Coordinates of C-alpha atoms in Angstrom, one line a residue:
Chain A
M1 CA -21.1 7.5 26.8
V2 CA -19.9 4.1 27.4
F3 CA -19.4 0.5 25.3
I4 CA -20.6 -2.5 26.7
K5 CA -19.4 -5.6 25.4
G6 CA -19.9 -9.0 27.6
D7 CA -19.2 -8.1 30.8
R8 CA -16.7 -5.1 29.7
E9 CA -17.7 -1.5 30.0
V10 CA -15.2 1.1 28.3
N11 CA -15.3 5.0 28.1
A12 CA -16.3 5.8 24.3
K13 CA -13.9 8.9 24.6
S14 CA -10.9 6.6 24.8
V15 CA -9.6 5.6 21.6
L16 CA -7.0 3.1 23.5
K17 CA -10.3 1.1 25.1
I18 CA -12.4 1.3 21.9
T19 CA -9.5 -0.1 19.9
G20 CA -9.1 -3.3 22.2
L21 CA -13.2 -3.6 21.5
A22 CA -12.8 -3.4 17.5
K23 CA -13.8 -6.8 16.2
K24 CA -16.0 -7.5 13.2
G25 CA -19.2 -9.6 13.8
E26 CA -19.3 -9.1 17.7
K27 CA -22.4 -7.5 19.5
L28 CA -21.7 -4.3 21.1
T29 CA -24.2 -2.3 23.5
I30 CA -23.9 1.9 23.7
R31 CA -25.5 3.5 26.6
A32 CA -25.4 7.4 26.9
Q33 CA -27.1 10.1 29.5
G34 CA -27.5 13.7 28.5
D35 CA -29.8 15.9 26.6
D36 CA -28.9 14.5 23.0
A37 CA -28.5 11.1 24.2
E38 CA -30.9 9.0 22.0
Q39 CA -29.8 11.0 19.0
A40 CA -26.1 10.2 19.6
V41 CA -26.5 6.6 20.2
E42 CA -28.5 6.1 17.2
T43 CA -25.7 8.2 15.0
L44 CA -23.1 6.1 16.5
A45 CA -24.7 2.6 16.0
D46 CA -25.4 3.5 12.5
L47 CA -22.0 4.5 11.7
I48 CA -20.5 1.4 13.5
S49 CA -22.7 -1.3 11.8
S50 CA -22.2 0.6 8.4
D51 CA -19.4 -1.0 6.4
E52 CA -18.4 2.2 5.1
H53 CA -15.4 2.9 7.3
Chain B
M1 CA 29.9 -4.8 2.0
K2 CA 26.7 -4.8 0.1
L3 CA 23.4 -5.3 1.2
I4 CA 20.7 -6.6 -1.0
G5 CA 17.0 -5.7 0.0
I6 CA 14.2 -4.4 -2.1
G7 CA 14.0 -0.9 -3.9
A8 CA 11.2 0.9 -2.4
S9 CA 12.0 4.4 -3.2
E10 CA 14.0 5.2 -6.7
G11 CA 17.1 7.4 -6.5
V12 CA 20.7 6.8 -5.2
A13 CA 22.5 8.7 -2.3
V14 CA 25.7 8.3 -0.6
G15 CA 26.7 9.7 2.5
P16 CA 27.7 9.2 6.3
A17 CA 25.6 6.7 8.0
F18 CA 23.3 7.5 11.2
V19 CA 21.8 4.8 13.0
P20 CA 19.0 6.1 15.5
Q21 CA 19.1 4.9 19.2
T22 CA 16.8 1.6 19.7
G23 CA 14.4 1.0 21.9
G24 CA 12.3 3.2 24.0
P25 CA 13.7 6.0 26.5
E26 CA 14.6 4.7 29.9
P27 CA 13.2 6.6 32.8
E28 CA 15.6 8.8 34.7
R29 CA 13.6 8.6 37.9
H30 CA 11.4 6.3 39.0
R31 CA 9.7 7.4 42.4
I32 CA 8.9 10.8 43.5
T33 CA 8.1 12.3 47.0
E34 CA 4.6 13.1 48.2
D35 CA 4.9 17.0 47.8
E36 CA 6.0 16.8 44.2
V37 CA 2.8 15.0 43.2
G38 CA 0.9 18.1 42.3
A39 CA 3.8 19.6 40.2
E40 CA 4.7 16.5 38.5
L41 CA 0.8 16.0 37.1
Q42 CA 1.1 19.5 35.7
R43 CA 4.5 18.6 34.1
F44 CA 2.9 15.2 32.5
R45 CA -0.3 17.3 31.0
N46 CA 2.4 20.1 29.6
A47 CA 4.2 17.0 27.9
V48 CA 1.0 15.8 26.3
E49 CA 0.4 19.1 25.2
A50 CA 3.8 19.5 23.4
V51 CA 3.7 16.0 21.9
V52 CA 0.1 16.4 20.7
G53 CA 1.1 19.9 19.1
R54 CA 4.1 18.2 17.3
L55 CA 1.8 15.3 15.9
S56 CA -0.8 17.9 14.8
E57 CA 1.6 19.9 12.9
T58 CA 2.9 16.4 11.4
V59 CA -0.7 15.8 10.6
D60 CA -1.1 19.0 8.7
G61 CA 2.0 18.8 6.8
L62 CA 1.1 15.3 5.6
R63 CA -2.3 16.3 4.8
R64 CA -0.8 19.4 2.8
S65 CA 1.3 17.1 0.6
G66 CA -1.6 14.7 -0.1
N67 CA -0.5 12.0 2.3
E68 CA -4.0 11.0 3.5
D69 CA -3.2 7.5 4.8
E70 CA -0.1 8.9 6.7
A71 CA -2.0 11.9 8.3
G72 CA -4.5 9.4 9.4
I73 CA -2.0 7.1 11.4
F74 CA -0.6 10.5 13.2
E75 CA -4.2 11.6 13.9
F76 CA -4.8 8.2 15.9
H77 CA -1.5 9.1 17.5
V78 CA -3.0 12.5 18.8
E79 CA -5.7 11.0 19.9
M80 CA -4.1 8.0 22.0
A81 CA -1.8 11.1 23.4
E82 CA -4.8 12.9 24.9
D83 CA -6.7 9.4 25.8
P84 CA -8.6 10.2 29.0
E85 CA -8.0 6.8 30.1
L86 CA -4.3 6.8 29.7
A87 CA -4.4 10.3 31.5
S88 CA -6.3 8.6 34.6
A89 CA -3.9 5.8 34.7
V90 CA -1.0 8.1 34.7
E91 CA -2.5 10.2 37.4
E92 CA -3.2 7.1 39.6
R93 CA 0.4 5.9 39.3
V94 CA 1.7 9.6 39.9
G95 CA -0.5 9.5 42.8
N96 CA 0.9 6.3 44.3
L97 CA 4.7 8.3 44.0
E98 CA 5.6 6.9 40.5
S99 CA 7.6 9.4 38.4
P100 CA 5.4 10.6 35.3
E101 CA 7.9 9.8 32.9
A102 CA 8.0 5.9 34.0
A103 CA 4.2 5.9 34.9
V104 CA 3.3 6.6 31.3
L105 CA 5.7 4.0 29.9
A106 CA 4.3 1.6 32.2
A107 CA 0.5 2.7 31.2
G108 CA 1.4 2.4 27.7
E109 CA 2.8 -0.9 28.1
K110 CA -0.2 -2.4 29.3
Y111 CA -2.3 -1.0 26.5
A112 CA 0.5 -2.2 23.9
A113 CA 0.5 -5.9 25.6
E114 CA -3.4 -5.9 25.3
F115 CA -3.1 -4.9 21.6
A116 CA -0.4 -7.1 21.1
A117 CA -2.2 -10.0 22.2
M118 CA -5.0 -9.6 19.7
D119 CA -5.8 -12.3 17.3
D120 CA -6.5 -9.7 14.5
E121 CA -3.2 -8.8 12.9
Y122 CA -4.1 -5.2 12.1
L123 CA -4.9 -4.5 15.9
S124 CA -2.0 -6.2 17.1
A125 CA 0.4 -4.2 15.1
R126 CA -1.1 -1.1 16.7
A127 CA 1.0 -2.1 19.8
D128 CA 3.5 -0.4 18.3
D129 CA 1.9 2.7 17.9
V130 CA 0.7 3.0 21.5
R131 CA 4.6 2.5 22.8
D132 CA 5.6 5.1 20.1
V133 CA 3.3 7.7 21.7
T134 CA 4.0 7.0 25.4
G135 CA 7.7 7.0 24.6
Q136 CA 7.3 10.5 23.2
I137 CA 5.6 11.7 26.1
S138 CA 8.1 10.0 28.4
A139 CA 11.1 11.5 26.5
E140 CA 9.3 15.1 26.5
L141 CA 9.0 14.8 30.1
M142 CA 12.6 13.9 30.4
G143 CA 13.6 17.0 27.9
R144 CA 15.1 14.7 25.4
A145 CA 14.3 13.3 22.1
A146 CA 12.6 9.7 21.9
S147 CA 14.4 8.4 18.9
G148 CA 17.6 10.3 18.8
F149 CA 16.9 11.9 15.5
E150 CA 17.3 15.5 16.8
S151 CA 20.9 14.7 17.3
M152 CA 21.6 14.2 13.5
Q153 CA 24.2 16.8 13.0
K154 CA 24.2 16.3 8.9
P155 CA 22.5 15.0 6.0
S156 CA 22.8 11.1 6.5
V157 CA 21.7 7.7 5.5
V158 CA 19.5 6.4 8.1
L159 CA 20.1 2.6 9.1
A160 CA 17.6 0.9 11.3
R161 CA 16.1 -2.3 11.8
S162 CA 12.8 -0.5 11.1
L163 CA 11.4 2.7 11.4
A164 CA 8.0 3.9 12.8
P165 CA 6.0 6.8 11.4
S166 CA 6.9 9.1 14.0
D167 CA 10.7 8.4 13.5
T168 CA 10.6 9.6 9.9
A169 CA 8.0 12.5 10.6
R170 CA 10.6 13.7 13.3
I171 CA 13.9 13.9 10.9
E172 CA 14.4 17.5 10.1
K173 CA 13.7 18.1 6.4
G174 CA 17.2 17.7 4.4
M175 CA 18.6 15.6 6.9
A176 CA 17.9 12.0 5.6
L177 CA 19.5 11.2 2.2
A178 CA 18.3 7.7 2.4
F179 CA 16.9 4.7 4.3
V180 CA 18.0 1.5 4.6
T181 CA 15.8 -1.0 6.7
A182 CA 16.2 -4.8 7.6
E183 CA 12.6 -5.3 7.7
G184 CA 9.8 -3.9 5.4
S185 CA 8.1 -4.0 2.2
K186 CA 7.1 -1.5 -0.6
T187 CA 4.0 -0.8 1.3
S188 CA 5.8 -0.2 4.6
H189 CA 5.4 3.0 6.2
V190 CA 8.9 3.9 5.7
S191 CA 8.6 2.9 1.9
I192 CA 5.7 5.2 1.6
M193 CA 7.3 8.3 3.6
A194 CA 10.8 7.9 1.0
R195 CA 8.7 8.1 -1.7
S196 CA 6.8 10.9 -0.8
M197 CA 9.9 12.8 0.6
G198 CA 11.6 11.9 -2.8
I199 CA 14.8 10.0 -1.3
P200 CA 16.2 6.5 -2.1
A201 CA 15.2 3.7 0.2
V202 CA 16.2 0.1 0.4
V203 CA 13.8 -1.9 2.8
G204 CA 14.2 -5.8 4.1
V205 CA 17.8 -6.2 4.0
G206 CA 17.4 -8.8 6.9
D207 CA 20.0 -9.3 9.3
T208 CA 23.1 -8.6 7.3
L209 CA 22.1 -5.0 8.7
E210 CA 23.5 -5.5 12.1
E211 CA 27.0 -5.8 10.5
A212 CA 26.5 -2.5 8.5
L213 CA 25.6 -0.5 11.5
N214 CA 29.3 0.4 12.3
A215 CA 29.7 1.7 8.9
E216 CA 30.9 5.1 8.1
T217 CA 29.6 6.0 4.7
V218 CA 26.8 4.3 2.8
A219 CA 26.1 4.2 -0.8
V220 CA 22.4 3.6 -1.5
D221 CA 20.7 2.6 -4.9
G222 CA 17.0 2.6 -4.5
T223 CA 16.2 1.9 -7.8
K224 CA 18.0 -1.3 -7.8
G225 CA 17.3 -2.1 -4.1
S226 CA 21.3 -2.4 -3.0
A227 CA 23.3 -0.6 -0.5
I228 CA 27.0 -0.8 -0.1
T229 CA 28.9 0.3 3.1
N230 CA 32.1 2.2 3.3
P231 CA 32.6 2.2 -0.7
D232 CA 35.9 3.1 -2.0
R233 CA 36.6 6.6 -3.4
E234 CA 35.5 5.4 -7.1
T235 CA 32.2 3.9 -6.1
V236 CA 31.7 7.1 -4.1
A237 CA 32.5 9.2 -7.2
E238 CA 30.3 6.8 -9.3
F239 CA 27.2 7.2 -6.9
E240 CA 27.2 11.4 -6.8
K241 CA 27.2 11.4 -10.7
M242 CA 24.4 8.8 -10.4
S243 CA 22.5 11.1 -8.0
E244 CA 23.1 14.0 -10.0
A245 CA 21.8 12.6 -13.1
F246 CA 18.9 11.4 -11.4
A247 CA 17.9 14.4 -9.8
E248 CA 18.2 15.9 -13.3
E249 CA 16.2 13.6 -14.8
R250 CA 13.3 13.7 -12.1
A251 CA 13.1 17.5 -12.2
A252 CA 12.9 17.7 -15.9
L253 CA 10.1 15.1 -16.0
D254 CA 8.4 16.5 -12.8
E255 CA 6.4 18.8 -15.2
Y256 CA 4.9 16.1 -17.1
R257 CA 3.1 14.4 -13.9
D258 CA -0.2 16.3 -14.6
V259 CA -0.1 16.8 -18.2
E260 CA -2.7 14.7 -20.4
A261 CA -0.5 12.3 -22.5
R262 CA -1.1 13.4 -26.1
T263 CA 1.0 12.7 -29.3
T264 CA 2.2 15.6 -31.4
D265 CA -0.5 15.0 -34.2
G266 CA -3.4 14.8 -31.3
R267 CA -4.0 11.3 -30.5
R268 CA -4.9 11.0 -26.5
I269 CA -2.8 8.2 -24.9
E270 CA -4.1 7.3 -21.3
V271 CA -1.0 6.8 -18.9
A272 CA -2.1 4.8 -16.1
A273 CA -0.8 2.8 -13.2
N274 CA -0.5 -0.8 -12.2
L275 CA -1.3 -1.4 -8.7
G276 CA -0.1 -4.3 -6.1
S277 CA -2.3 -3.2 -3.3
A278 CA -5.1 -0.7 -2.6
S279 CA -2.3 1.1 -0.4
E280 CA -0.7 2.4 -3.7
A281 CA -3.2 4.3 -4.9
Q282 CA -2.3 7.5 -3.3
D283 CA 1.3 7.1 -4.6
A284 CA -0.2 6.6 -8.2
L285 CA -2.2 9.4 -8.5
E286 CA 0.9 11.8 -7.2
W287 CA 2.8 10.3 -10.0
G288 CA 0.4 11.4 -12.3
A289 CA -1.7 8.1 -12.9
E290 CA -4.8 8.8 -15.3
G291 CA -6.3 5.4 -13.8
V292 CA -5.4 1.9 -13.0
G293 CA -4.8 -0.4 -15.9
L294 CA -3.9 -3.3 -13.9
F295 CA -5.4 -3.6 -10.3
R296 CA -3.9 -6.8 -9.0
T297 CA -6.1 -8.6 -6.4
E298 CA -3.8 -11.2 -5.4
F299 CA -2.5 -9.2 -2.1
L300 CA -5.7 -9.8 -0.7
F301 CA -5.4 -13.6 -0.8
M302 CA -1.6 -14.1 0.2
E303 CA 0.1 -14.8 3.4
R304 CA -2.8 -15.8 5.4
D305 CA -4.4 -19.1 6.6
N306 CA -8.0 -18.0 5.7
L307 CA -9.6 -16.5 2.4
P308 CA -10.5 -12.6 2.6
T309 CA -14.5 -12.0 3.1
E310 CA -16.4 -10.4 0.4
D311 CA -16.5 -7.6 2.6
E312 CA -12.6 -7.3 2.8
Q313 CA -12.6 -7.5 -0.7
Y314 CA -15.0 -4.8 -1.1
D315 CA -13.4 -2.5 1.4
A316 CA -10.1 -2.7 -0.9
Y317 CA -11.8 -2.1 -4.0
S318 CA -13.7 0.5 -2.8
A319 CA -10.8 2.8 -1.7
V320 CA -9.1 2.3 -4.8
A321 CA -12.3 3.4 -6.7
R322 CA -12.7 6.1 -4.2
A323 CA -9.1 7.7 -4.7
F324 CA -9.7 7.4 -8.5
G325 CA -12.9 9.0 -8.8
D326 CA -14.1 9.5 -12.3
K327 CA -10.7 7.8 -13.4
P328 CA -11.3 4.4 -14.9
V329 CA -9.7 1.6 -12.5
I330 CA -9.3 -2.0 -14.1
V331 CA -9.8 -4.8 -11.5
R332 CA -8.0 -7.9 -12.5
T333 CA -9.8 -11.1 -10.7
L334 CA -7.4 -13.4 -9.1
D335 CA -4.6 -14.8 -10.9
V336 CA -2.8 -17.4 -8.8
G337 CA -1.9 -21.0 -9.9
G338 CA -0.2 -24.2 -8.4
D339 CA 3.0 -21.8 -7.5
K340 CA 1.0 -20.3 -4.9
D341 CA -1.3 -21.8 -2.1
L342 CA -4.6 -20.7 -1.5
P343 CA -6.1 -21.8 1.9
G344 CA -9.6 -24.0 1.6
I345 CA -9.1 -24.7 -2.2
D346 CA -8.1 -28.0 -3.5
Q347 CA -4.8 -27.5 -5.4
V348 CA -2.7 -30.4 -6.7
H349 CA 1.0 -29.9 -7.4
E350 CA 1.8 -29.1 -10.9
D351 CA 4.9 -29.3 -12.8
N352 CA 4.1 -26.7 -14.8
P353 CA 2.0 -24.1 -13.0
F354 CA 2.4 -21.1 -15.4
L355 CA 0.6 -23.8 -18.0
G356 CA -1.6 -24.8 -15.0
W357 CA -4.7 -24.5 -13.5
R358 CA -4.8 -20.8 -13.0
G359 CA -6.6 -17.3 -13.5
I360 CA -10.0 -17.6 -15.1
R361 CA -9.6 -21.6 -15.4
M362 CA -9.3 -21.6 -11.6
S363 CA -12.1 -18.9 -10.8
L364 CA -14.5 -20.9 -13.4
D365 CA -14.1 -23.8 -11.5
T366 CA -14.4 -22.5 -7.8
P367 CA -17.5 -20.3 -7.4
E368 CA -16.7 -20.3 -3.6
L369 CA -13.7 -18.0 -4.8
F370 CA -14.8 -16.4 -7.4
A371 CA -18.6 -15.2 -6.8
P372 CA -17.4 -13.2 -3.7
Q373 CA -15.0 -11.5 -5.8
L374 CA -17.4 -10.4 -8.3
R375 CA -19.7 -9.2 -5.9
A376 CA -17.1 -7.2 -3.9
I377 CA -16.4 -5.6 -7.4
L378 CA -20.1 -5.0 -8.3
R379 CA -20.6 -3.6 -5.0
A380 CA -17.6 -1.5 -4.9
A381 CA -18.1 -0.3 -8.1
R382 CA -20.9 2.6 -7.3
H383 CA -18.1 4.2 -5.5
G384 CA -16.0 5.4 -8.8
N385 CA -15.3 4.1 -12.2
L386 CA -14.3 0.0 -11.8
K387 CA -14.0 -2.4 -14.5
V388 CA -13.5 -6.0 -14.5
M389 CA -10.8 -8.0 -16.4
F390 CA -10.3 -11.8 -16.7
P391 CA -6.8 -13.0 -16.9
M392 CA -5.6 -16.1 -18.6
V393 CA -8.2 -16.5 -21.1
A394 CA -7.6 -18.7 -24.0
E395 CA -11.2 -19.2 -25.7
V396 CA -14.1 -17.1 -25.9
G397 CA -16.2 -19.6 -24.1
E398 CA -14.3 -18.9 -21.0
L399 CA -15.2 -14.9 -21.3
R400 CA -18.8 -16.1 -21.9
A401 CA -18.8 -18.0 -18.6
A402 CA -17.2 -15.6 -16.5
K403 CA -19.7 -13.0 -17.8
K404 CA -22.2 -15.2 -17.0
M405 CA -21.3 -15.8 -13.4
L406 CA -20.7 -11.7 -13.1
Q407 CA -24.4 -11.6 -14.5
E408 CA -25.7 -14.2 -11.8
A409 CA -23.8 -12.1 -9.2
R410 CA -25.3 -8.8 -10.1
A411 CA -28.8 -10.9 -10.0
G412 CA -28.1 -12.0 -6.7
L413 CA -27.3 -8.9 -5.2
E414 CA -30.2 -7.0 -6.9
E415 CA -32.5 -9.5 -5.3
E416 CA -30.9 -8.7 -2.0
G417 CA -31.7 -5.3 -2.3
V418 CA -28.0 -4.2 -2.3
E419 CA -26.6 -1.6 -4.2
V420 CA -24.5 -2.4 -7.2
G421 CA -22.7 -0.3 -10.0
E422 CA -21.8 -0.4 -13.7
V423 CA -18.9 -2.5 -14.5
E424 CA -17.3 -3.2 -18.2
T425 CA -15.8 -6.4 -18.6
G426 CA -12.4 -7.0 -20.6
V427 CA -9.8 -9.5 -21.4
M428 CA -6.4 -9.8 -20.4
I429 CA -4.6 -10.5 -23.8
E430 CA -1.6 -12.9 -22.4
T431 CA -2.0 -16.2 -24.4
P432 CA -1.2 -16.5 -27.6
A433 CA -4.6 -18.0 -28.1
A434 CA -6.4 -14.9 -26.9
A435 CA -4.4 -12.8 -29.4
V436 CA -5.3 -14.9 -32.4
C437 CA -8.9 -15.2 -31.3
A438 CA -9.1 -11.4 -30.7
S439 CA -12.0 -10.5 -33.5
E440 CA -13.8 -13.2 -31.9
L441 CA -13.2 -11.9 -28.0
A442 CA -13.8 -8.5 -29.2
E443 CA -17.3 -9.1 -30.0
E444 CA -17.9 -10.0 -26.3
A445 CA -15.5 -7.6 -24.4
A446 CA -15.8 -4.0 -23.6
F447 CA -11.6 -3.5 -23.7
F448 CA -8.5 -5.2 -23.9
S449 CA -5.4 -5.0 -22.1
I450 CA -2.3 -6.8 -23.3
G451 CA -0.5 -8.4 -20.7
T452 CA 3.2 -8.3 -22.5
N453 CA 5.0 -10.3 -19.7
D454 CA 3.1 -13.3 -20.1
L455 CA 2.3 -12.8 -23.7
V456 CA 6.2 -12.9 -24.3
Q457 CA 6.7 -15.9 -22.0
Y458 CA 3.9 -18.2 -23.7
T459 CA 4.5 -17.0 -27.4
L460 CA 8.4 -17.2 -27.1
A461 CA 8.2 -20.1 -25.1
A462 CA 10.6 -18.6 -22.8
D463 CA 10.3 -18.9 -18.8
R464 CA 10.3 -15.2 -17.3
G465 CA 12.4 -15.9 -14.4
N466 CA 15.2 -17.8 -16.3
E467 CA 18.1 -15.5 -16.3
R468 CA 19.6 -17.3 -19.3
L469 CA 16.9 -16.5 -21.5
G470 CA 17.3 -12.7 -21.4
R471 CA 17.0 -12.2 -25.3
L472 CA 13.9 -13.9 -25.3
Q473 CA 12.3 -11.7 -22.5
S474 CA 11.4 -8.6 -24.7
A475 CA 8.3 -7.9 -26.2
D476 CA 10.5 -6.4 -29.1
H477 CA 10.0 -9.6 -30.8
P478 CA 8.5 -9.9 -34.3
A479 CA 6.5 -12.8 -33.2
V480 CA 5.1 -10.7 -30.1
L481 CA 4.7 -7.5 -32.2
A482 CA 2.5 -9.5 -34.7
L483 CA 0.4 -10.9 -32.1
I484 CA -0.1 -7.2 -30.7
R485 CA -0.9 -5.9 -34.0
Q486 CA -3.7 -8.7 -34.4
T487 CA -5.3 -7.5 -31.2
C488 CA -5.2 -4.0 -31.9
E489 CA -6.6 -4.5 -35.3
A490 CA -9.5 -6.7 -33.9
A491 CA -10.0 -3.9 -31.2
E492 CA -10.1 -1.3 -33.8
K493 CA -12.6 -3.2 -35.9
A494 CA -15.1 -3.5 -32.9
N495 CA -14.6 0.3 -31.7
I496 CA -13.1 -1.1 -28.2
P497 CA -9.7 0.4 -26.3
V498 CA -6.6 -1.5 -26.1
G499 CA -4.1 -1.1 -23.4
V500 CA -0.7 -2.5 -22.5
C501 CA 0.0 -3.4 -18.6
G502 CA 3.2 -5.3 -18.9
E503 CA 6.7 -3.9 -18.3
A504 CA 6.8 -3.0 -22.0
A505 CA 4.3 -0.3 -21.3
G506 CA 6.8 1.8 -19.4
E507 CA 9.8 1.5 -21.6
P508 CA 10.7 4.4 -23.5
E509 CA 11.9 2.7 -26.6
M510 CA 8.8 0.4 -26.7
I511 CA 6.3 3.0 -26.4
P512 CA 6.7 4.3 -30.0
K513 CA 6.3 0.7 -31.1
L514 CA 2.8 0.0 -28.9
L515 CA 1.3 3.2 -30.2
S516 CA 2.1 2.7 -33.7
L517 CA 0.3 -0.7 -33.7
G518 CA -2.5 0.8 -32.3
V519 CA -2.8 0.9 -28.4
T520 CA -4.6 3.5 -26.9
E521 CA -3.6 3.0 -22.9
L522 CA -0.3 2.4 -21.3
S523 CA -0.3 1.1 -17.6
M524 CA 2.9 0.8 -15.6
S525 CA 4.9 1.1 -12.1
A526 CA 3.9 4.4 -11.0
P527 CA 7.1 6.2 -10.7
S528 CA 7.5 5.3 -14.9
I529 CA 4.6 7.5 -15.6
P530 CA 6.0 11.2 -15.9
R531 CA 8.8 9.5 -18.2
A532 CA 6.1 7.6 -20.4
K533 CA 4.0 10.8 -20.8
K534 CA 7.1 12.9 -21.9
V535 CA 7.8 10.0 -24.5
V536 CA 4.2 10.3 -26.0
S537 CA 4.4 14.0 -25.8
E538 CA 7.3 13.9 -28.0
L539 CA 5.9 11.7 -30.5

């Protein structure tokens, strides 16, 4: 799974990389492949866009 | 020499000074040879595993003792240590014949520099966390301690510019007698750790610490916020005596933390905490807080160049609401005046800011400031038991206007389909006018909370900060007691609770007087709670 912001693409398993992307109000794209890719992306998108963190 | 700072954790201690080595580890070797690559990579993986193991133990220990926030920090450290991107950066460097101890530091520094350059204050502060973790892995590779705490031979007073979470966590139990740091505030990691370890701490002593680093012995008073280097024999004896007395008192009070305070004739008195920021909630619960009688919201607005957003406020209020669950949390709306600058608000210079445009007066005039705060409180209320309280009320019209704005905020949120919770509205009784008009206010309010510090200052016309007016700075004055009585009588007639949230609420000699006047709730700084519960239980 990868996170994409602008032209940057980062490994979603890397907390160091993700922290570098963390900023409120900016657009983030998530891409995944595998059996449960669709569900994984949906769950993650919900989690990121909720303000309960 | 005397060091003056902030008393961040109560208690006194005297002992030998210990100064941990500063800066990260220096790699012993920089280069390796081609045929060492495989073995060195294996050593790197082992070192990561060892560091992760130690960090995980720390997480478990903190979680067991209820320090959820601190546990979260170390969990983040675990994830960084195991980070696949960090590992591949190190593998690449080692493949290029760099030693793993140098490679991990260099890779860590790259991320740390990226974090440090971020605009967001919180994220840029994470740079130190990265350095902390990669420093530990590097030290592990070289078979030595990252911060030198393992070389502590005997229980000592730790002196340092600042202390990282991993520093304080690595200190063996019982080895640290106290902390003295140049940087920090009451809410810094070191302060939170000191309180949970039950050892005294003085933070924020500034550059004078540099001169104290060569001291052999240090006496620390974490209650007053001072430390003395190389104390003479008399001072040592005095501190040892104080330390013993403090330990005895604390042990005797410990059993009161979790009791429900009740007088001997069965009157239930709620003993709550005053909070100056959301991060103090966990601590307050550990001291036995049965709620929050005063949650000051100024911390959200201070030391920044923009106003906090509604979401930011929502996060802070929700965190405290969740931490306290069913227990009541009274959120006081913003109370600043001409003595503090608010970004984007047109404040004029005032000669008497304490008699000026502040508290509810300012809030009612600046809906752009007030409405987001009310909205945030209403939204957060569904996560717990929040109440809202207005400061500096001098007439019933102000309370009505504030309630109307709260109603409008609620209507607006409901229209937007945003979930809101129920909040009771109360008045802070801190102007003599509010006390005198208490019966009128009681008809419109769900509770009162008497802010004795300001009530004393306004009733006795004595500036709180003026050192020469000591005798006029106590709530134990007939005029102040009369106003408290009047407030309690009005509250009783209207059948609403009345609390006290000033210094007086935690003073053992004032508690009996306040309760006899009809006060039903006491709110104070958290460490005073066990003592107050004891006083109440013996009445």
